[in-house]
Tab-separated table of C-alpha atoms and ligand atoms in Angstrom:
chain	number	residue	atom	x	y	z
A	340	MET	CA	115.248	87.121	132.894
A	341	PRO	CA	114.227	90.087	135.091
A	342	SER	CA	111.682	92.310	133.462
A	343	ALA	CA	113.113	94.628	130.849
A	344	SER	CA	110.326	97.105	130.958
A	345	ALA	CA	110.738	97.987	134.641
A	346	LYS	CA	113.079	101.051	134.819
A	347	PRO	CA	115.908	100.275	137.349
A	348	ASP	CA	116.417	102.471	140.368
A	349	TRP	CA	120.298	102.633	140.236
A	350	ASN	CA	120.554	104.601	143.401
A	351	ALA	CA	118.589	101.597	145.172
A	352	LEU	CA	120.703	99.028	143.303
A	353	ALA	CA	124.164	100.792	143.970
A	354	PRO	CA	125.091	99.139	147.150
A	355	HIS	CA	124.656	95.516	145.392
A	356	TYR	CA	126.242	96.660	141.903
A	357	GLY	CA	130.007	95.819	142.940
A	358	ARG	CA	128.893	92.080	143.432
A	359	GLN	CA	128.395	91.550	139.740
A	360	VAL	CA	131.113	93.627	138.184
A	361	TRP	CA	133.419	90.473	137.893
A	362	LEU	CA	130.859	89.257	135.293
A	363	GLU	CA	131.447	92.296	133.276
A	364	ARG	CA	135.181	92.220	133.317
A	365	ASN	CA	136.168	90.089	130.306
A	366	SER	CA	133.818	92.310	128.088
A	367	LEU	CA	135.391	95.614	129.386
A	368	ARG	CA	138.707	94.238	128.607
A	369	THR	CA	137.362	93.096	125.051
A	370	LEU	CA	136.215	96.447	124.463
A	371	LEU	CA	139.336	98.270	125.681
A	372	ASP	CA	141.480	95.978	123.410
A	373	LEU	CA	139.269	96.769	120.433
A	374	LEU	CA	139.371	100.676	121.285
A	375	ASP	CA	142.954	100.576	122.193
A	376	PRO	CA	143.043	104.041	123.956
A	377	GLY	CA	146.522	105.949	124.164
A	378	PRO	CA	147.807	108.442	126.535
A	379	GLY	CA	146.860	111.324	124.442
A	380	ASP	CA	143.189	110.369	123.893
A	381	LEU	CA	140.579	112.197	125.990
A	382	LEU	CA	137.955	109.540	126.854
A	383	LEU	CA	134.371	110.221	128.282
A	384	ASP	CA	132.631	107.093	129.830
A	385	VAL	CA	128.884	107.639	129.692
A	386	ALA	CA	126.638	106.031	132.433
A	387	THR	CA	129.964	104.951	134.169
A	388	GLY	CA	128.072	103.810	137.040
A	389	THR	CA	130.646	102.615	139.699
A	390	ALA	CA	133.460	103.369	137.195
A	391	ALA	CA	133.969	99.762	136.136
A	392	LEU	CA	135.272	100.577	132.884
A	393	PRO	CA	137.726	103.645	134.080
A	394	ALA	CA	138.864	101.170	136.989
A	395	GLU	CA	139.740	98.556	134.142
A	396	LEU	CA	141.478	101.050	131.901
A	397	ALA	CA	143.464	102.484	134.944
A	398	VAL	CA	145.515	99.211	135.298
A	399	ARG	CA	146.429	99.297	131.516
A	400	GLU	CA	149.662	100.364	130.369
A	401	GLY	CA	149.650	103.715	128.382
A	402	HIS	CA	146.176	104.541	129.558
A	403	PRO	CA	144.909	108.071	128.948
A	404	ARG	CA	146.014	110.969	130.987
A	405	GLU	CA	142.470	112.337	131.146
A	406	VAL	CA	139.224	110.296	131.517
A	407	VAL	CA	135.583	111.853	132.262
A	408	GLY	CA	133.051	109.443	133.630
A	409	VAL	CA	129.380	110.654	133.934
A	410	ASP	CA	126.490	109.023	135.429
A	411	ARG	CA	122.941	110.094	136.486
A	412	SER	CA	123.105	108.291	139.775
A	413	PRO	CA	125.032	109.868	142.525
A	414	GLU	CA	124.846	106.421	144.829
A	415	MET	CA	126.524	104.616	141.785
A	416	LEU	CA	129.227	107.221	141.499
A	417	ARG	CA	129.921	107.317	145.137
A	418	ARG	CA	130.877	103.795	145.054
A	419	ALA	CA	133.561	104.140	142.351
A	420	PRO	CA	137.293	103.386	143.414
A	421	ASP	CA	140.014	105.823	143.379
A	422	LEU	CA	141.349	106.639	139.804
A	423	PRO	CA	144.295	108.229	138.584
A	424	PRO	CA	144.830	112.098	139.096
A	425	ARG	CA	143.039	114.316	136.400
A	426	TRP	CA	140.299	111.555	135.914
A	427	GLN	CA	137.019	112.976	136.934
A	428	LEU	CA	133.507	111.564	137.729
A	429	SER	CA	130.432	113.844	137.620
A	430	GLN	CA	126.735	113.534	137.708
A	431	ALA	CA	124.949	114.028	134.252
A	432	ASP	CA	122.176	112.873	132.020
A	433	ALA	CA	123.376	110.856	129.045
A	434	THR	CA	120.525	112.163	127.040
A	435	ALA	CA	121.893	115.980	127.718
A	436	LEU	CA	125.596	115.615	128.155
A	437	PRO	CA	127.139	118.697	129.632
A	438	PHE	CA	130.145	119.150	126.967
A	439	ALA	CA	130.755	121.037	123.956
A	440	ASP	CA	130.553	119.462	120.540
A	441	ASP	CA	133.673	117.563	119.277
A	442	SER	CA	135.262	117.539	122.785
A	443	PHE	CA	136.425	114.030	123.069
A	444	ASP	CA	138.462	111.663	121.199
A	445	LEU	CA	136.729	108.361	122.477
A	446	VAL	CA	133.416	107.772	124.065
A	447	THR	CA	132.271	104.579	125.732
A	448	ALA	CA	129.004	103.278	127.151
A	449	SER	CA	129.162	99.678	128.598
A	450	TYR	CA	126.010	98.041	129.677
A	451	LEU	CA	123.825	100.987	128.897
A	452	LEU	CA	122.140	101.012	125.591
A	453	HIS	CA	120.239	97.780	126.059
A	454	LEU	CA	118.396	99.240	129.041
A	455	LEU	CA	117.043	101.979	127.162
A	456	ASP	CA	113.997	102.498	124.890
A	457	ARG	CA	114.671	103.060	121.326
A	458	GLU	CA	113.870	106.905	121.491
A	459	THR	CA	116.142	107.303	124.643
A	460	ARG	CA	118.914	105.127	122.966
A	461	SER	CA	118.833	107.279	119.914
A	462	ARG	CA	119.195	110.520	121.938
A	463	VAL	CA	121.945	109.011	123.956
A	464	ILE	CA	123.743	107.888	120.838
A	465	GLY	CA	123.138	111.440	119.222
A	466	GLU	CA	124.787	113.046	122.187
A	467	CYS	CA	127.897	110.633	122.140
A	468	GLN	CA	128.129	111.401	118.437
A	469	ARG	CA	127.935	115.333	119.163
A	470	VAL	CA	130.674	115.365	121.727
A	471	LEU	CA	132.960	113.152	119.958
A	472	ARG	CA	135.525	114.873	117.465
A	473	PRO	CA	135.213	113.794	113.902
A	474	ASP	CA	137.139	110.464	113.450
A	475	GLY	CA	136.731	110.013	116.940
A	476	ARG	CA	135.459	106.482	117.944
A	477	ILE	CA	132.612	105.227	120.158
A	478	GLY	CA	132.856	101.819	122.093
A	479	VAL	CA	129.583	100.206	123.720
A	480	ILE	CA	128.952	96.931	125.369
A	481	THR	CA	125.368	95.410	125.296
A	482	ILE	CA	124.099	92.156	126.376
A	483	ALA	CA	124.231	89.705	123.426
A	484	PRO	CA	123.533	85.899	124.073
A	485	PRO	CA	125.323	83.829	121.116
A	486	ARG	CA	122.890	82.090	118.866
A	487	ARG	CA	124.981	78.975	118.573
A	488	ARG	CA	123.703	76.222	120.919
A	489	VAL	CA	127.326	75.176	122.218
A	490	THR	CA	128.243	78.820	123.057
A	491	ALA	CA	124.699	79.569	124.444
A	492	ALA	CA	125.349	76.774	126.915
A	493	LEU	CA	128.380	78.334	128.202
A	494	THR	CA	126.485	81.343	129.306
A	495	ALA	CA	123.489	79.409	130.896
A	496	PRO	CA	124.618	79.710	134.460
A	497	VAL	CA	124.575	83.550	134.273
A	498	ARG	CA	121.133	83.501	132.598
A	499	ARG	CA	120.055	81.252	135.319
A	500	ALA	CA	121.445	83.348	138.172
A	501	ALA	CA	119.666	86.394	136.530
A	502	GLU	CA	116.206	84.460	136.560
A	503	ARG	CA	116.914	83.721	140.189
A	504	TYR	CA	117.983	87.172	141.433
A	505	PRO	CA	116.431	89.542	139.102
A	506	ALA	CA	117.124	92.591	141.389
A	507	ARG	CA	120.760	91.951	141.134
A	508	PHE	CA	120.775	91.316	137.459
A	509	VAL	CA	118.807	94.067	135.952
A	510	GLY	CA	117.997	94.517	132.323
A	511	LEU	CA	119.809	91.726	130.670
A	512	LYS	CA	117.751	92.208	127.559
A	513	PRO	CA	119.621	91.517	124.242
A	514	LEU	CA	120.795	94.381	121.732
A	515	ASP	CA	122.804	94.553	118.797
A	516	PRO	CA	123.719	98.184	118.814
A	517	GLY	CA	125.205	98.366	115.160
A	518	PRO	CA	121.986	99.388	113.325
A	519	ASP	CA	121.322	102.162	115.894
A	520	LEU	CA	124.977	103.427	115.698
A	521	VAL	CA	124.597	103.539	112.057
A	522	ASP	CA	121.332	105.415	112.126
A	523	GLY	CA	123.232	107.731	114.501
A	524	GLY	CA	125.893	108.790	111.816
A	525	PHE	CA	128.576	106.277	112.883
A	526	SER	CA	130.547	104.143	110.384
A	527	ASP	CA	133.242	101.440	110.472
A	528	VAL	CA	131.107	99.335	112.866
A	529	VAL	CA	133.095	96.325	114.297
A	530	GLY	CA	132.136	93.974	116.868
A	531	ARG	CA	133.295	91.070	119.107
A	532	HIS	CA	131.487	88.790	121.292
A	533	SER	CA	132.580	88.261	125.053
A	534	LEU	CA	131.133	85.015	126.641
A	535	ARG	CA	133.037	84.858	129.782
A	536	GLY	CA	130.666	86.401	132.289
A	537	TYR	CA	127.970	88.191	130.708
A	538	PRO	CA	127.225	87.230	127.126
A	539	ALA	CA	127.890	90.352	125.701
A	540	LEU	CA	128.756	92.116	122.346
A	541	CYS	CA	131.673	94.889	122.378
A	542	VAL	CA	131.101	97.184	119.358
A	543	VAL	CA	133.304	100.013	118.214
A	544	ALA	CA	132.331	102.567	115.452
A	545	ARG	CA	133.635	105.728	114.029
A	546	LYS	CA	132.276	109.202	113.716
A	547	PRO	CA	133.224	109.921	110.199
A	548	ALA	CA	135.937	112.920	109.505
A	549	GLY	CA	134.222	115.702	108.344
A	550	THR	CA	130.863	115.084	110.176
A	551	ALA	CA	129.369	117.842	112.003
A	552	ALA	CA	127.847	117.168	115.346
A	553	ARG	CA	124.053	116.657	114.842
A	554	ALA	CA	121.492	119.168	115.693
A	555	ASP	CA	118.691	116.790	116.804
B	1054	SAM	C1	124.219	98.582	134.105
B	1054	SAM	S1	124.828	100.072	134.690
B	1054	SAM	C2	126.268	100.111	133.876
B	1054	SAM	C3	127.294	100.974	134.686
B	1054	SAM	C4	128.676	100.843	134.074
B	1054	SAM	N1	128.790	101.399	132.663
B	1054	SAM	C5	129.172	99.343	134.088
B	1054	SAM	O1	129.639	98.899	132.975
B	1054	SAM	O2	129.338	98.762	135.221
B	1054	SAM	C6	123.794	101.398	134.101
B	1054	SAM	C7	124.020	102.697	134.375
B	1054	SAM	O3	123.432	103.621	133.645
B	1054	SAM	C8	123.085	104.801	134.321
B	1054	SAM	N2	122.099	105.397	133.543
B	1054	SAM	C9	120.940	105.028	132.991
B	1054	SAM	N3	120.250	106.044	132.269
B	1054	SAM	C10	121.183	107.019	132.217
B	1054	SAM	C11	121.191	108.305	131.664
B	1054	SAM	N4	119.955	108.718	130.918
B	1054	SAM	N5	122.012	109.102	131.915
B	1054	SAM	C12	123.190	108.712	132.755
B	1054	SAM	N6	123.375	107.708	133.228
B	1054	SAM	C13	122.377	106.839	133.121
B	1054	SAM	C14	122.591	104.177	135.594
B	1054	SAM	O4	122.639	105.076	136.661
B	1054	SAM	C15	123.689	103.171	135.842
B	1054	SAM	O5	124.786	103.604	136.446
């Protein structure tokens, strides 16, 4: 496994990123199935990278009319494919999102939280909670190898590839984001494993109705 402590340089990694997006595809579909965004939902994809999640969403029937994707890395954003009209990508830091409180119906963050230290993760979750409207939902994907031996064997090729090519498989550090989401004020946490491609955990949680955006 690559070192999880080294901070990846996403501008430098951007030219290679597209080569591994197929390993994310099943988990992106699983998350979108759980979240089930509709045409009227305004969705924010935090740390969108090369817009793998918006691209997967764009081919689904009844997708949202408006989607916003943000990422800190201009080189990752530059490699996004063409997306539907009214979908926007822009550069922003997930620890200080440039949006008003309660602005979005849905917020997603795929393959981000397990890369962050605990403090940064808590700030990012706090920002997602702040910009979500009450009763809005968050959907996240993290790396989570299955515990059972049989299913663990299914994901062994990806783990071996990650050991062999650490520069291309950055930060495959397992994380169950459930406790952090609950600490961040979310409820109704549901999760589903995705074992094809990266061994991943797709989790959806709700910002309870009547919750004010947090001030921290
Ligand atoms: C593993 S990639 C995931 C990209 C995309 N979500 C996907 O599923 O393919 C992690 C992304 O997080 C972005 N990122 C890391 N820290 C960030 C932060 N504080 N604010 C915004 N983006 C950040 C990186 O630039 C990179 O594009």
